Amino acid sequence: MVLAIGGLFVLNSPQGALAATTKARATGCSSPGASGTLRLRVSGFSRTVIVHLPKGSSDTTPLALVLNLHGSGSTASQQMLFSGMNKTANHDGFIVAYPQGYITDGSGFDWNVPGVPLVGGRAVPAGSPNDVKFLTTLVGDLEARYCVNESEVYATGFSGGARETSQLACDASGVFAAVAPVSGLRRAQPCPSTRAVPVIAFHGSADPVDPFKGHGQEYWTYSVSSAAQKWATQDHCAPTPHSSTPTKGVMLTTYKGCAKGAQVELYEVLGEGHEWPGGPALPSEITSVLGPQSQAISANDLMWDFFRAHPLSS
C-alpha cells in the first residue's frame, strides 16, 4: 500500500552519508563503524540503506542485526520514523538497517516480491532488481563493515516490506534466523526453505488496506490466520494452535512443537488499522486512511524478545 507520510514527516538526523560499493572494506569487528546512509551498488543498481548503531556500541562485541523494510510507496527514512526502532535498538543493543526499495511509486519505492503484482495490480517493471539478492548481499556487506553476530541476523518489515520479509524467510533462511512481518504476513509459493524458520507476525483486525480476513488486492487473497497456518505447516509445527482469550486488545495465536525449536506466533491487534503496533503517534491525516492506532502492545519489544530467543543454529 502507499504510505503517504512523505510530506508529513521530516527526517532530521545527524547521520552522515557514506559512499560505498558492495566490495566493502572488511572492517567487521576490527575497526569502529558509524551510523549513516550507505550508497551501495548491487547487480548494477544503486541502492540506499540507512544504518543505525546503538548508543555505546563497541567494535569488539558482535551485535545482532535487524533489517527493517518500509512499506509500498514509502522510504527508508520514513520507515525509521514510522517504526521507531532506533529507540529499541539503543535500549537493547542491536544494529538496525533500513534498506530502500528500487521500484518508483509516487514519492517512495516498492519492493520486488517474486511473482507478486504491485499495489493496484500493476506488474513489476521489466528489468527491476532482484530484491532477495540485494538484501542478502546487503547482509554480507554490513557484516564486513560492522561487528555483526552472523547467527543473529533478522528481518522485519511493514506491508509491502512485510511481504518481502516473508519472501526472505523462504528464499534466504540460511541468512535470516527469524522474521517478523508487520501488516503483511504471507508464505511464498513455492517456498524452497528446508529449515524451520521462526515467525512472529502482527496485524490489525481492522486493517482496511490488507484485510485480516483476506480478500483484498491481487497480492492479498487469503487471510492472515491462513498465512500463519501455512507457516506452521512449513515449520512442521503441531497442527492445532493455542489461541489466547482476547485481552487488553490483543489475541495471540501460537503454533508450538515445531521442528528445530522454531515457533510461529500471530498477534491480532483488535481494532487496529494498517499500522505498526506501539509505533509513534501518527497524525489524523494518516489514521483517517490507515485506520486507528493501538498501543496495546509494542511490536518492537515483542519481536526483539522473539528474535533473541531464536538465533540461527549451526
Tab-separated table of C-alpha atoms in Angstrom:
chain	number	residue	atom	x	y	z
A	1	MET	CA	0.000	0.000	0.000
A	2	VAL	CA	1.055	3.621	-0.373
A	3	LEU	CA	2.157	5.026	2.962
A	4	ALA	CA	1.618	8.717	2.263
A	5	ILE	CA	3.678	10.192	5.042
A	6	GLY	CA	6.439	11.796	2.991
A	7	GLY	CA	5.041	15.314	3.309
A	8	LEU	CA	4.115	14.931	6.964
A	9	PHE	CA	7.298	13.528	8.478
A	10	VAL	CA	10.639	15.274	8.007
A	11	LEU	CA	13.835	13.332	8.607
A	12	ASN	CA	16.028	15.347	10.930
A	13	SER	CA	19.067	13.163	11.512
A	14	PRO	CA	22.715	13.923	12.258
A	15	GLN	CA	23.738	10.792	10.393
A	16	GLY	CA	26.206	11.415	7.602
A	17	ALA	CA	26.281	9.851	4.157
A	18	LEU	CA	28.881	7.166	3.490
A	19	ALA	CA	29.773	6.461	-0.143
A	20	ALA	CA	30.381	2.730	-0.700
A	21	THR	CA	30.220	-0.241	-3.031
A	22	THR	CA	29.396	-3.842	-2.272
A	23	LYS	CA	33.141	-4.503	-2.114
A	24	ALA	CA	33.256	-3.057	1.370
A	25	ARG	CA	36.462	-2.867	3.305
A	26	ALA	CA	36.454	-5.786	5.704
A	27	THR	CA	36.284	-3.842	8.951
A	28	GLY	CA	33.935	-6.199	10.782
A	29	CYS	CA	34.997	-6.238	14.405
A	30	SER	CA	38.433	-4.736	13.766
A	31	SER	CA	37.536	-1.087	13.219
A	32	PRO	CA	34.699	1.096	14.500
A	33	GLY	CA	31.804	1.630	12.118
A	34	ALA	CA	29.496	4.627	12.043
A	35	SER	CA	25.784	5.211	11.686
A	36	GLY	CA	24.835	6.756	8.376
A	37	THR	CA	23.392	6.354	4.911
A	38	LEU	CA	25.175	3.840	2.708
A	39	ARG	CA	25.066	4.018	-1.086
A	40	LEU	CA	25.645	0.545	-2.473
A	41	ARG	CA	25.897	-0.781	-5.997
A	42	VAL	CA	24.388	-4.261	-6.254
A	43	SER	CA	23.947	-6.082	-9.572
A	44	GLY	CA	24.392	-2.785	-11.421
A	45	PHE	CA	21.754	-0.912	-9.387
A	46	SER	CA	22.461	1.941	-6.998
A	47	ARG	CA	20.840	1.135	-3.648
A	48	THR	CA	20.336	3.007	-0.396
A	49	VAL	CA	20.297	1.841	3.229
A	50	ILE	CA	20.270	3.785	6.492
A	51	VAL	CA	22.241	2.109	9.286
A	52	HIS	CA	21.758	2.873	12.972
A	53	LEU	CA	24.262	1.648	15.555
A	54	PRO	CA	23.075	1.503	19.176
A	55	LYS	CA	24.460	4.114	21.509
A	56	GLY	CA	27.607	2.974	23.257
A	57	SER	CA	28.237	0.091	20.850
A	58	SER	CA	31.747	-1.312	20.573
A	59	ASP	CA	33.634	-2.563	17.536
A	60	THR	CA	34.760	-5.574	19.562
A	61	THR	CA	31.402	-7.035	20.636
A	62	PRO	CA	29.350	-8.714	17.875
A	63	LEU	CA	25.776	-7.427	17.803
A	64	ALA	CA	22.546	-8.691	16.304
A	65	LEU	CA	21.442	-7.105	13.015
A	66	VAL	CA	17.812	-6.369	12.106
A	67	LEU	CA	16.798	-5.340	8.582
A	68	ASN	CA	13.647	-3.180	8.736
A	69	LEU	CA	11.856	-2.834	5.365
A	70	HIS	CA	9.484	0.031	4.545
A	71	GLY	CA	6.005	-0.341	3.061
A	72	SER	CA	4.997	0.230	-0.553
A	73	GLY	CA	5.335	3.847	-1.648
A	74	SER	CA	7.481	4.674	1.369
A	75	THR	CA	11.204	5.162	2.007
A	76	ALA	CA	13.939	4.006	4.350
A	77	SER	CA	13.894	7.266	6.314
A	78	GLN	CA	10.110	7.145	6.691
A	79	GLN	CA	10.282	3.570	7.978
A	80	MET	CA	12.885	4.587	10.553
A	81	LEU	CA	10.423	7.153	11.927
A	82	PHE	CA	7.261	5.072	11.400
A	83	SER	CA	8.553	2.046	13.342
A	84	GLY	CA	10.524	3.960	15.988
A	85	MET	CA	13.026	1.112	16.080
A	86	ASN	CA	16.133	3.204	16.740
A	87	LYS	CA	14.952	3.680	20.317
A	88	THR	CA	14.561	-0.083	20.752
A	89	ALA	CA	17.989	-0.696	19.202
A	90	ASN	CA	19.571	1.774	21.625
A	91	HIS	CA	17.859	0.160	24.607
A	92	ASP	CA	18.519	-3.461	23.667
A	93	GLY	CA	21.828	-3.086	21.871
A	94	PHE	CA	21.376	-4.239	18.283
A	95	ILE	CA	22.116	-2.771	14.851
A	96	VAL	CA	19.123	-1.826	12.718
A	97	ALA	CA	19.370	-1.191	8.983
A	98	TYR	CA	16.644	0.363	6.838
A	99	PRO	CA	17.066	-0.661	3.170
A	100	GLN	CA	15.174	1.145	0.429
A	101	GLY	CA	13.263	-0.407	-2.435
A	102	TYR	CA	14.014	0.458	-6.049
A	103	ILE	CA	10.707	0.470	-7.959
A	104	THR	CA	9.383	4.055	-8.048
A	105	ASP	CA	5.923	4.528	-6.529
A	106	GLY	CA	4.903	8.177	-6.106
A	107	SER	CA	7.412	9.828	-3.804
A	108	GLY	CA	8.559	6.438	-2.483
A	109	PHE	CA	9.510	2.966	-3.601
A	110	ASP	CA	8.198	-0.613	-3.812
A	111	TRP	CA	9.815	-3.994	-3.296
A	112	ASN	CA	10.055	-6.651	-5.988
A	113	VAL	CA	8.344	-9.643	-4.383
A	114	PRO	CA	8.819	-12.530	-6.850
A	115	GLY	CA	5.685	-13.368	-8.823
A	116	VAL	CA	3.541	-10.851	-6.941
A	117	PRO	CA	1.940	-7.733	-8.507
A	118	LEU	CA	2.332	-4.265	-7.060
A	119	VAL	CA	-0.379	-2.137	-5.458
A	120	GLY	CA	-3.348	-1.718	-7.792
A	121	GLY	CA	-2.405	-4.882	-9.693
A	122	ARG	CA	0.444	-3.190	-11.555
A	123	ALA	CA	3.065	-5.522	-12.948
A	124	VAL	CA	6.617	-5.273	-11.685
A	125	PRO	CA	8.521	-3.248	-14.330
A	126	ALA	CA	10.750	-5.284	-16.600
A	127	GLY	CA	14.377	-5.195	-15.548
A	128	SER	CA	13.637	-4.480	-11.896
A	129	PRO	CA	16.342	-5.692	-9.499
A	130	ASN	CA	16.110	-8.933	-7.557
A	131	ASP	CA	15.491	-7.669	-4.042
A	132	VAL	CA	16.159	-11.006	-2.354
A	133	LYS	CA	19.643	-10.858	-3.863
A	134	PHE	CA	20.025	-7.223	-2.835
A	135	LEU	CA	19.034	-7.873	0.774
A	136	THR	CA	21.202	-10.953	1.204
A	137	THR	CA	24.131	-9.126	-0.408
A	138	LEU	CA	23.457	-6.229	1.936
A	139	VAL	CA	23.777	-8.503	4.961
A	140	GLY	CA	27.218	-9.622	3.786
A	141	ASP	CA	28.237	-6.015	3.243
A	142	LEU	CA	27.088	-4.973	6.704
A	143	GLU	CA	28.849	-7.949	8.276
A	144	ALA	CA	32.055	-6.728	6.622
A	145	ARG	CA	31.592	-3.140	7.827
A	146	TYR	CA	30.227	-3.624	11.322
A	147	CYS	CA	30.671	-6.028	14.211
A	148	VAL	CA	27.718	-8.322	13.460
A	149	ASN	CA	26.897	-11.676	15.030
A	150	GLU	CA	26.174	-13.767	11.926
A	151	SER	CA	23.895	-16.110	13.897
A	152	GLU	CA	21.680	-13.174	14.907
A	153	VAL	CA	20.551	-11.625	11.626
A	154	TYR	CA	16.800	-10.959	11.425
A	155	ALA	CA	14.291	-9.264	9.140
A	156	THR	CA	11.110	-7.305	9.721
A	157	GLY	CA	9.052	-5.020	7.527
A	158	PHE	CA	5.741	-3.278	7.101
A	159	SER	CA	3.041	-4.038	4.491
A	160	GLY	CA	4.922	-4.479	1.190
A	161	GLY	CA	8.082	-4.756	3.269
A	162	ALA	CA	6.382	-7.490	5.298
A	163	ARG	CA	5.612	-9.410	2.117
A	164	GLU	CA	9.267	-9.083	1.094
A	165	THR	CA	10.290	-10.197	4.595
A	166	SER	CA	8.069	-13.268	4.198
A	167	GLN	CA	9.864	-13.982	0.914
A	168	LEU	CA	13.248	-13.790	2.653
A	169	ALA	CA	12.117	-16.475	5.088
A	170	CYS	CA	11.558	-18.791	2.129
A	171	ASP	CA	14.497	-17.827	-0.089
A	172	ALA	CA	17.204	-16.885	2.416
A	173	SER	CA	16.555	-18.911	5.568
A	174	GLY	CA	20.255	-19.659	5.834
A	175	VAL	CA	20.898	-15.938	6.350
A	176	PHE	CA	17.926	-14.761	8.420
A	177	ALA	CA	17.450	-16.549	11.731
A	178	ALA	CA	13.849	-15.371	12.207
A	179	VAL	CA	11.396	-12.903	10.669
A	180	ALA	CA	8.690	-10.544	11.916
A	181	PRO	CA	6.257	-9.339	9.209
A	182	VAL	CA	4.039	-6.441	10.331
A	183	SER	CA	0.723	-5.966	8.498
A	184	GLY	CA	1.707	-8.251	5.636
A	185	LEU	CA	2.444	-11.887	6.561
A	186	ARG	CA	2.454	-14.205	3.534
A	187	ARG	CA	4.041	-17.532	2.637
A	188	ALA	CA	5.642	-17.656	-0.784
A	189	GLN	CA	4.690	-20.397	-3.226
A	190	PRO	CA	6.947	-22.186	-3.808
A	191	CYS	CA	8.838	-21.861	-0.534
A	192	PRO	CA	12.146	-23.664	-1.035
A	193	SER	CA	13.433	-23.387	2.530
A	194	THR	CA	14.072	-26.749	4.162
A	195	ARG	CA	14.779	-25.065	7.505
A	196	ALA	CA	12.044	-24.356	10.030
A	197	VAL	CA	12.005	-20.546	10.220
A	198	PRO	CA	10.706	-18.911	13.428
A	199	VAL	CA	7.986	-16.378	12.525
A	200	ILE	CA	6.315	-13.718	14.644
A	201	ALA	CA	3.682	-11.577	12.927
A	202	PHE	CA	1.493	-8.602	13.828
A	203	HIS	CA	-1.704	-7.457	12.113
A	204	GLY	CA	-4.625	-5.169	12.935
A	205	SER	CA	-8.089	-6.720	12.867
A	206	ALA	CA	-9.456	-3.506	11.295
A	207	ASP	CA	-6.795	-3.163	8.603
A	208	PRO	CA	-8.520	-1.522	5.599
A	209	VAL	CA	-5.535	-1.973	3.266
A	210	ASP	CA	-4.592	-5.633	3.790
A	211	PRO	CA	-7.727	-7.023	5.472
A	212	PHE	CA	-7.096	-9.525	8.261
A	213	LYS	CA	-9.577	-11.934	6.677
A	214	GLY	CA	-8.048	-11.597	3.226
A	215	HIS	CA	-9.996	-10.854	0.026
A	216	GLY	CA	-8.060	-7.677	-0.738
A	217	GLN	CA	-5.966	-6.671	-3.740
A	218	GLU	CA	-4.395	-9.131	-6.168
A	219	TYR	CA	-1.392	-9.605	-3.899
A	220	TRP	CA	-3.692	-10.151	-0.880
A	221	THR	CA	-6.059	-13.096	-1.189
A	222	TYR	CA	-6.030	-15.443	1.822
A	223	SER	CA	-6.350	-14.405	5.476
A	224	VAL	CA	-3.550	-13.639	7.909
A	225	SER	CA	-4.644	-16.627	10.018
A	226	SER	CA	-4.235	-18.833	6.942
A	227	ALA	CA	-0.767	-17.390	6.361
A	228	ALA	CA	0.247	-18.287	9.919
A	229	GLN	CA	-1.159	-21.796	9.453
A	230	LYS	CA	0.802	-22.169	6.217
A	231	TRP	CA	3.993	-21.260	8.059
A	232	ALA	CA	3.132	-23.700	10.840
A	233	THR	CA	2.834	-26.441	8.218
A	234	GLN	CA	6.099	-25.302	6.622
A	235	ASP	CA	7.821	-25.472	10.030
A	236	HIS	CA	6.291	-28.878	10.922
A	237	CYS	CA	4.535	-27.482	13.990
A	238	ALA	CA	1.744	-29.180	15.901
A	239	PRO	CA	-1.398	-28.765	13.752
A	240	THR	CA	-3.591	-27.239	16.452
A	241	PRO	CA	-2.598	-23.777	17.657
A	242	HIS	CA	-3.168	-22.250	21.044
A	243	SER	CA	-5.254	-19.092	20.829
A	244	SER	CA	-5.451	-16.829	23.852
A	245	THR	CA	-8.640	-15.248	25.080
A	246	PRO	CA	-8.738	-11.705	23.690
A	247	THR	CA	-7.459	-9.456	26.467
A	248	LYS	CA	-6.199	-5.884	26.502
A	249	GLY	CA	-7.000	-5.508	22.821
A	250	VAL	CA	-4.898	-8.425	21.551
A	251	MET	CA	-5.377	-12.077	20.610
A	252	LEU	CA	-2.279	-14.260	20.329
A	253	THR	CA	-2.245	-17.453	18.258
A	254	THR	CA	0.793	-19.680	18.821
A	255	TYR	CA	1.942	-22.802	16.994
A	256	LYS	CA	4.339	-24.890	19.070
A	257	GLY	CA	6.115	-28.216	18.687
A	258	CYS	CA	7.804	-27.017	15.500
A	259	ALA	CA	10.953	-28.535	14.026
A	260	LYS	CA	14.327	-27.443	15.394
A	261	GLY	CA	12.798	-25.285	18.129
A	262	ALA	CA	11.018	-22.925	15.736
A	263	GLN	CA	7.736	-21.265	16.639
A	264	VAL	CA	5.001	-19.351	14.808
A	265	GLU	CA	3.223	-16.530	16.633
A	266	LEU	CA	0.484	-14.225	15.340
A	267	TYR	CA	-0.620	-11.136	17.258
A	268	GLU	CA	-4.018	-9.894	16.105
A	269	VAL	CA	-4.348	-6.345	17.402
A	270	LEU	CA	-8.065	-5.807	17.861
A	271	GLY	CA	-9.459	-2.657	16.294
A	272	GLU	CA	-6.151	-1.500	14.862
A	273	GLY	CA	-5.752	-0.470	11.250
A	274	HIS	CA	-2.783	-0.698	8.894
A	275	GLU	CA	-0.154	0.382	11.412
A	276	TRP	CA	2.940	-0.602	13.370
A	277	PRO	CA	1.640	-1.701	16.813
A	278	GLY	CA	3.044	0.530	19.531
A	279	GLY	CA	4.706	2.806	16.993
A	280	PRO	CA	4.992	6.598	17.239
A	281	ALA	CA	1.709	8.509	17.142
A	282	LEU	CA	0.546	9.340	13.630
A	283	PRO	CA	-1.360	12.484	12.604
A	284	SER	CA	-5.058	12.244	11.804
A	285	GLU	CA	-4.340	12.763	8.096
A	286	ILE	CA	-2.785	9.288	8.118
A	287	THR	CA	-5.035	7.413	10.562
A	288	SER	CA	-8.087	8.603	8.635
A	289	VAL	CA	-6.767	6.490	5.748
A	290	LEU	CA	-4.942	3.654	7.510
A	291	GLY	CA	-7.334	3.219	10.422
A	292	PRO	CA	-6.857	3.675	14.178
A	293	GLN	CA	-3.613	3.039	16.019
A	294	SER	CA	-3.175	0.874	19.108
A	295	GLN	CA	-0.686	0.960	21.955
A	296	ALA	CA	-1.905	-2.389	23.328
A	297	ILE	CA	1.467	-3.982	22.513
A	298	SER	CA	4.874	-2.929	21.261
A	299	ALA	CA	5.753	-4.847	18.109
A	300	ASN	CA	9.377	-3.758	18.541
A	301	ASP	CA	9.720	-5.149	22.062
A	302	LEU	CA	7.912	-8.397	21.310
A	303	MET	CA	9.819	-9.135	18.104
A	304	TRP	CA	13.149	-8.393	19.765
A	305	ASP	CA	12.375	-10.858	22.572
A	306	PHE	CA	11.361	-13.394	19.912
A	307	PHE	CA	14.492	-12.763	17.842
A	308	ARG	CA	16.739	-13.090	20.874
A	309	ALA	CA	15.182	-16.482	21.649
A	310	HIS	CA	15.719	-17.764	18.080
A	311	PRO	CA	19.292	-17.347	16.828
A	312	LEU	CA	20.450	-19.254	13.771
A	313	SER	CA	21.598	-22.708	14.817
A	314	SER	CA	24.838	-24.058	13.427
